[in-house]
Amino acid sequence: MLGFLDGLKITLKTAGRKPVTAEYPAPDKRLDVQPRYMGFPALTWDGDVGEPYCTGCMVCIRNCPTQCMSAKMQDNPLHAEGKSRRRKIIDEFEINLARCILCGICVDVCNFDAIEMSHEHELSKYERNGNRADLPALLDMGKKYQQATAWQPKQPEKNSGVPPPPKALPKAVPPETSPDKPAPIELVVVSREAVERRNAVMRERAAERERESRGSTDHSAGSGQPSSRTESDD
């Protein structure tokens, strides 16, 4: 009898609750996803530099259990201009979302905070290969996720693309001199090329002096008086 009353109590208590289901696909009745919800993977964007965090290192591709990713890297033009610390940057990136199992391994193995599991989950297509997301689509998904969650990189100092400020050169301080304390001897560092050029010039000058001295000796020998003939020569 007591068990029946306990069950009836739970039934009456539940009957007064509001419905927890949502009508799909009505946009105004959809439930918000949780912050830790794992949707499709997306690439993050470094707004301080204006380029993706991804450098195309291929670690996520090698560790993907379904091999649904492909990528191609290139030399970063912003690094050549001195505007980014990233020597390499992603050129092409594609994920076949139809094969992705949302395991999150790509996020765990990434060393550059370049990929995150976004909140995107409604990407149905009519074609078998219609869910191939290219680089612009993945970056759009990532920007939307970063804005919605106020995303920050896990290692900002390591993975930031902002180049370090140039180091200031130390100011030259003239040495203090006095009669008791003479000026220190400054060592001049000369490159090997300069030393070789100096040695070549010295060798040329020595050879020229030797030629001049040899020429003067020959001239003095040629200008001497010929020897007189002896009687035996007659």
Tab-separated table of N, CA and C in Angstrom, residues 4-71:
chain	number	residue	atom	x	y	z
A	4	PHE	N	2.391	1.901	-3.395
A	4	PHE	CA	1.439	2.493	-4.344
A	4	PHE	C	1.328	3.997	-4.134
A	5	LEU	N	1.312	4.422	-2.883
A	5	LEU	CA	1.204	5.858	-2.598
A	5	LEU	C	2.470	6.606	-3.011
A	6	ASP	N	3.637	5.966	-2.833
A	6	ASP	CA	4.877	6.602	-3.271
A	6	ASP	C	4.900	6.783	-4.785
A	7	GLY	N	4.436	5.780	-5.497
A	7	GLY	CA	4.387	5.905	-6.954
A	7	GLY	C	3.407	6.966	-7.404
A	8	LEU	N	2.257	7.032	-6.734
A	8	LEU	CA	1.273	8.055	-7.083
A	8	LEU	C	1.809	9.454	-6.790
A	9	LYS	N	2.582	9.586	-5.733
A	9	LYS	CA	3.171	10.883	-5.386
A	9	LYS	C	4.130	11.354	-6.474
A	10	ILE	N	4.956	10.439	-6.986
A	10	ILE	CA	5.899	10.795	-8.052
A	10	ILE	C	5.153	11.177	-9.323
A	11	THR	N	4.065	10.453	-9.601
A	11	THR	CA	3.286	10.761	-10.807
A	11	THR	C	2.669	12.144	-10.727
A	12	LEU	N	2.069	12.456	-9.584
A	12	LEU	CA	1.445	13.771	-9.433
A	12	LEU	C	2.486	14.891	-9.469
A	13	LYS	N	3.649	14.644	-8.904
A	13	LYS	CA	4.705	15.654	-8.912
A	13	LYS	C	5.216	15.910	-10.326
A	14	THR	N	5.338	14.863	-11.122
A	14	THR	CA	5.824	15.015	-12.493
A	14	THR	C	4.783	15.656	-13.390
A	15	ALA	N	3.514	15.440	-13.089
A	15	ALA	CA	2.454	15.987	-13.945
A	15	ALA	C	2.436	17.511	-13.936
A	16	GLY	N	2.932	18.123	-12.884
A	16	GLY	CA	2.924	19.583	-12.816
A	16	GLY	C	4.106	20.249	-13.486
A	17	ARG	N	5.040	19.506	-14.030
A	17	ARG	CA	6.208	20.091	-14.676
A	17	ARG	C	5.889	20.555	-16.098
A	18	LYS	N	6.688	21.515	-16.561
A	18	LYS	CA	6.545	21.984	-17.931
A	18	LYS	C	7.196	20.993	-18.890
A	19	PRO	N	6.743	20.938	-20.121
A	19	PRO	CA	7.356	20.001	-21.083
A	19	PRO	C	8.804	20.386	-21.368
A	20	VAL	N	9.650	19.392	-21.537
A	20	VAL	CA	11.077	19.607	-21.778
A	20	VAL	C	11.458	19.314	-23.226
A	21	THR	N	10.511	18.863	-24.024
A	21	THR	CA	10.800	18.583	-25.424
A	21	THR	C	10.717	19.860	-26.245
A	22	ALA	N	11.369	19.866	-27.393
A	22	ALA	CA	11.369	21.017	-28.296
A	22	ALA	C	10.834	20.592	-29.648
A	23	GLU	N	10.077	21.465	-30.259
A	23	GLU	CA	9.518	21.176	-31.572
A	23	GLU	C	10.577	21.437	-32.635
A	24	TYR	N	10.841	20.456	-33.451
A	24	TYR	CA	11.872	20.563	-34.489
A	24	TYR	C	11.202	20.576	-35.853
A	25	PRO	N	11.600	21.425	-36.760
A	25	PRO	CA	12.746	22.338	-36.717
A	25	PRO	C	12.357	23.791	-36.496
A	26	ALA	N	11.397	24.092	-35.658
A	26	ALA	CA	11.012	25.479	-35.397
A	26	ALA	C	12.188	26.230	-34.774
A	27	PRO	N	12.706	27.307	-35.393
A	27	PRO	CA	13.899	27.988	-34.852
A	27	PRO	C	13.680	28.578	-33.468
A	28	ASP	N	12.464	29.042	-33.179
A	28	ASP	CA	12.226	29.694	-31.893
A	28	ASP	C	12.025	28.710	-30.760
A	29	LYS	N	11.957	27.416	-31.064
A	29	LYS	CA	11.739	26.420	-30.024
A	29	LYS	C	12.906	25.448	-29.885
A	30	ARG	N	14.010	25.774	-30.469
A	30	ARG	CA	15.176	24.911	-30.357
A	30	ARG	C	15.887	25.163	-29.036
A	31	LEU	N	16.477	24.126	-28.518
A	31	LEU	CA	17.246	24.233	-27.282
A	31	LEU	C	18.680	24.645	-27.604
A	32	ASP	N	19.244	25.511	-26.787
A	32	ASP	CA	20.636	25.922	-26.958
A	32	ASP	C	21.567	24.781	-26.580
A	33	VAL	N	22.636	24.640	-27.351
A	33	VAL	CA	23.609	23.592	-27.046
A	33	VAL	C	24.439	24.017	-25.842
A	34	GLN	N	24.991	23.044	-25.162
A	34	GLN	CA	25.814	23.310	-23.996
A	34	GLN	C	27.209	23.788	-24.420
A	35	PRO	N	27.893	24.525	-23.549
A	35	PRO	CA	29.221	25.041	-23.931
A	35	PRO	C	30.220	23.950	-24.300
A	36	ARG	N	30.112	22.774	-23.686
A	36	ARG	CA	31.064	21.698	-23.968
A	36	ARG	C	30.550	20.740	-25.039
A	37	TYR	N	29.524	21.151	-25.758
A	37	TYR	CA	28.987	20.305	-26.824
A	37	TYR	C	30.023	20.138	-27.932
A	38	MET	N	30.169	18.924	-28.440
A	38	MET	CA	31.148	18.622	-29.478
A	38	MET	C	30.433	18.429	-30.802
A	39	GLY	N	30.466	19.478	-31.621
A	39	GLY	CA	29.942	19.380	-32.970
A	39	GLY	C	31.054	19.041	-33.951
A	40	PHE	N	30.897	19.497	-35.182
A	40	PHE	CA	31.904	19.219	-36.199
A	40	PHE	C	33.167	20.047	-35.943
A	41	PRO	N	34.337	19.531	-36.300
A	41	PRO	CA	35.581	20.288	-36.088
A	41	PRO	C	35.642	21.516	-36.984
A	42	ALA	N	36.286	22.560	-36.476
A	42	ALA	CA	36.440	23.820	-37.205
A	42	ALA	C	37.820	24.389	-36.915
A	43	LEU	N	38.303	25.224	-37.816
A	43	LEU	CA	39.617	25.854	-37.681
A	43	LEU	C	39.484	27.224	-37.036
A	44	THR	N	40.418	27.548	-36.156
A	44	THR	CA	40.383	28.819	-35.434
A	44	THR	C	41.136	29.898	-36.218
A	45	TRP	N	40.814	31.143	-35.897
A	45	TRP	CA	41.348	32.302	-36.617
A	45	TRP	C	42.090	33.210	-35.650
A	46	ASP	N	43.315	33.595	-36.026
A	46	ASP	CA	44.132	34.511	-35.231
A	46	ASP	C	43.836	35.934	-35.695
A	47	GLY	N	42.971	36.622	-34.958
A	47	GLY	CA	42.579	37.965	-35.351
A	47	GLY	C	43.661	39.001	-35.168
A	48	ASP	N	44.646	38.746	-34.311
A	48	ASP	CA	45.716	39.717	-34.096
A	48	ASP	C	46.635	39.843	-35.305
A	49	VAL	N	46.753	38.769	-36.063
A	49	VAL	CA	47.630	38.775	-37.233
A	49	VAL	C	46.829	38.768	-38.530
A	50	GLY	N	45.637	38.153	-38.489
A	50	GLY	CA	44.829	38.048	-39.693
A	50	GLY	C	45.132	36.806	-40.497
A	51	GLU	N	45.292	35.665	-39.818
A	51	GLU	CA	45.575	34.404	-40.485
A	51	GLU	C	45.129	33.256	-39.584
A	52	PRO	N	44.978	32.043	-40.115
A	52	PRO	CA	44.596	30.907	-39.269
A	52	PRO	C	45.712	30.526	-38.303
A	53	TYR	N	45.318	29.875	-37.218
A	53	TYR	CA	46.310	29.305	-36.306
A	53	TYR	C	46.998	28.088	-36.928
A	54	CYS	N	46.335	27.451	-37.865
A	54	CYS	CA	46.836	26.198	-38.435
A	54	CYS	C	48.069	26.457	-39.292
A	55	THR	N	49.117	25.670	-39.068
A	55	THR	CA	50.347	25.752	-39.848
A	55	THR	C	50.494	24.601	-40.836
A	56	GLY	N	49.505	23.700	-40.890
A	56	GLY	CA	49.587	22.588	-41.820
A	56	GLY	C	50.594	21.536	-41.424
A	57	CYS	N	50.738	21.264	-40.131
A	57	CYS	CA	51.739	20.297	-39.665
A	57	CYS	C	51.316	18.849	-39.901
A	58	MET	N	50.054	18.594	-40.217
A	58	MET	CA	49.520	17.272	-40.570
A	58	MET	C	49.390	16.323	-39.386
A	59	VAL	N	49.556	16.796	-38.149
A	59	VAL	CA	49.435	15.897	-36.997
A	59	VAL	C	48.005	15.391	-36.863
A	60	CYS	N	47.027	16.261	-37.019
A	60	CYS	CA	45.630	15.840	-36.898
A	60	CYS	C	45.264	14.852	-38.000
A	61	ILE	N	45.821	15.035	-39.182
A	61	ILE	CA	45.502	14.146	-40.300
A	61	ILE	C	46.066	12.756	-40.049
A	62	ARG	N	47.281	12.682	-39.518
A	62	ARG	CA	47.886	11.374	-39.254
A	62	ARG	C	47.184	10.631	-38.131
A	63	ASN	N	46.568	11.345	-37.195
A	63	ASN	CA	45.922	10.699	-36.056
A	63	ASN	C	44.425	10.511	-36.242
A	64	CYS	N	43.855	10.956	-37.337
A	64	CYS	CA	42.412	10.805	-37.552
A	64	CYS	C	42.078	9.341	-37.799
A	65	PRO	N	41.195	8.726	-37.013
A	65	PRO	CA	40.895	7.300	-37.197
A	65	PRO	C	40.112	7.009	-38.467
A	66	THR	N	39.371	7.969	-38.999
A	66	THR	CA	38.588	7.744	-40.220
A	66	THR	C	39.242	8.342	-41.457
A	67	GLN	N	40.380	9.011	-41.290
A	67	GLN	CA	41.085	9.628	-42.419
A	67	GLN	C	40.149	10.504	-43.254
A	68	CYS	N	39.432	11.377	-42.563
A	68	CYS	CA	38.472	12.254	-43.238
A	68	CYS	C	39.057	13.628	-43.529
A	69	MET	N	40.348	13.838	-43.257
A	69	MET	CA	40.962	15.152	-43.434
A	69	MET	C	42.054	15.097	-44.496
A	70	SER	N	42.266	16.223	-45.140
A	70	SER	CA	43.384	16.405	-46.061
A	70	SER	C	43.795	17.867	-46.005
A	71	ALA	N	45.087	18.135	-46.160
A	71	ALA	CA	45.578	19.506	-46.028
A	71	ALA	C	46.836	19.678	-46.857
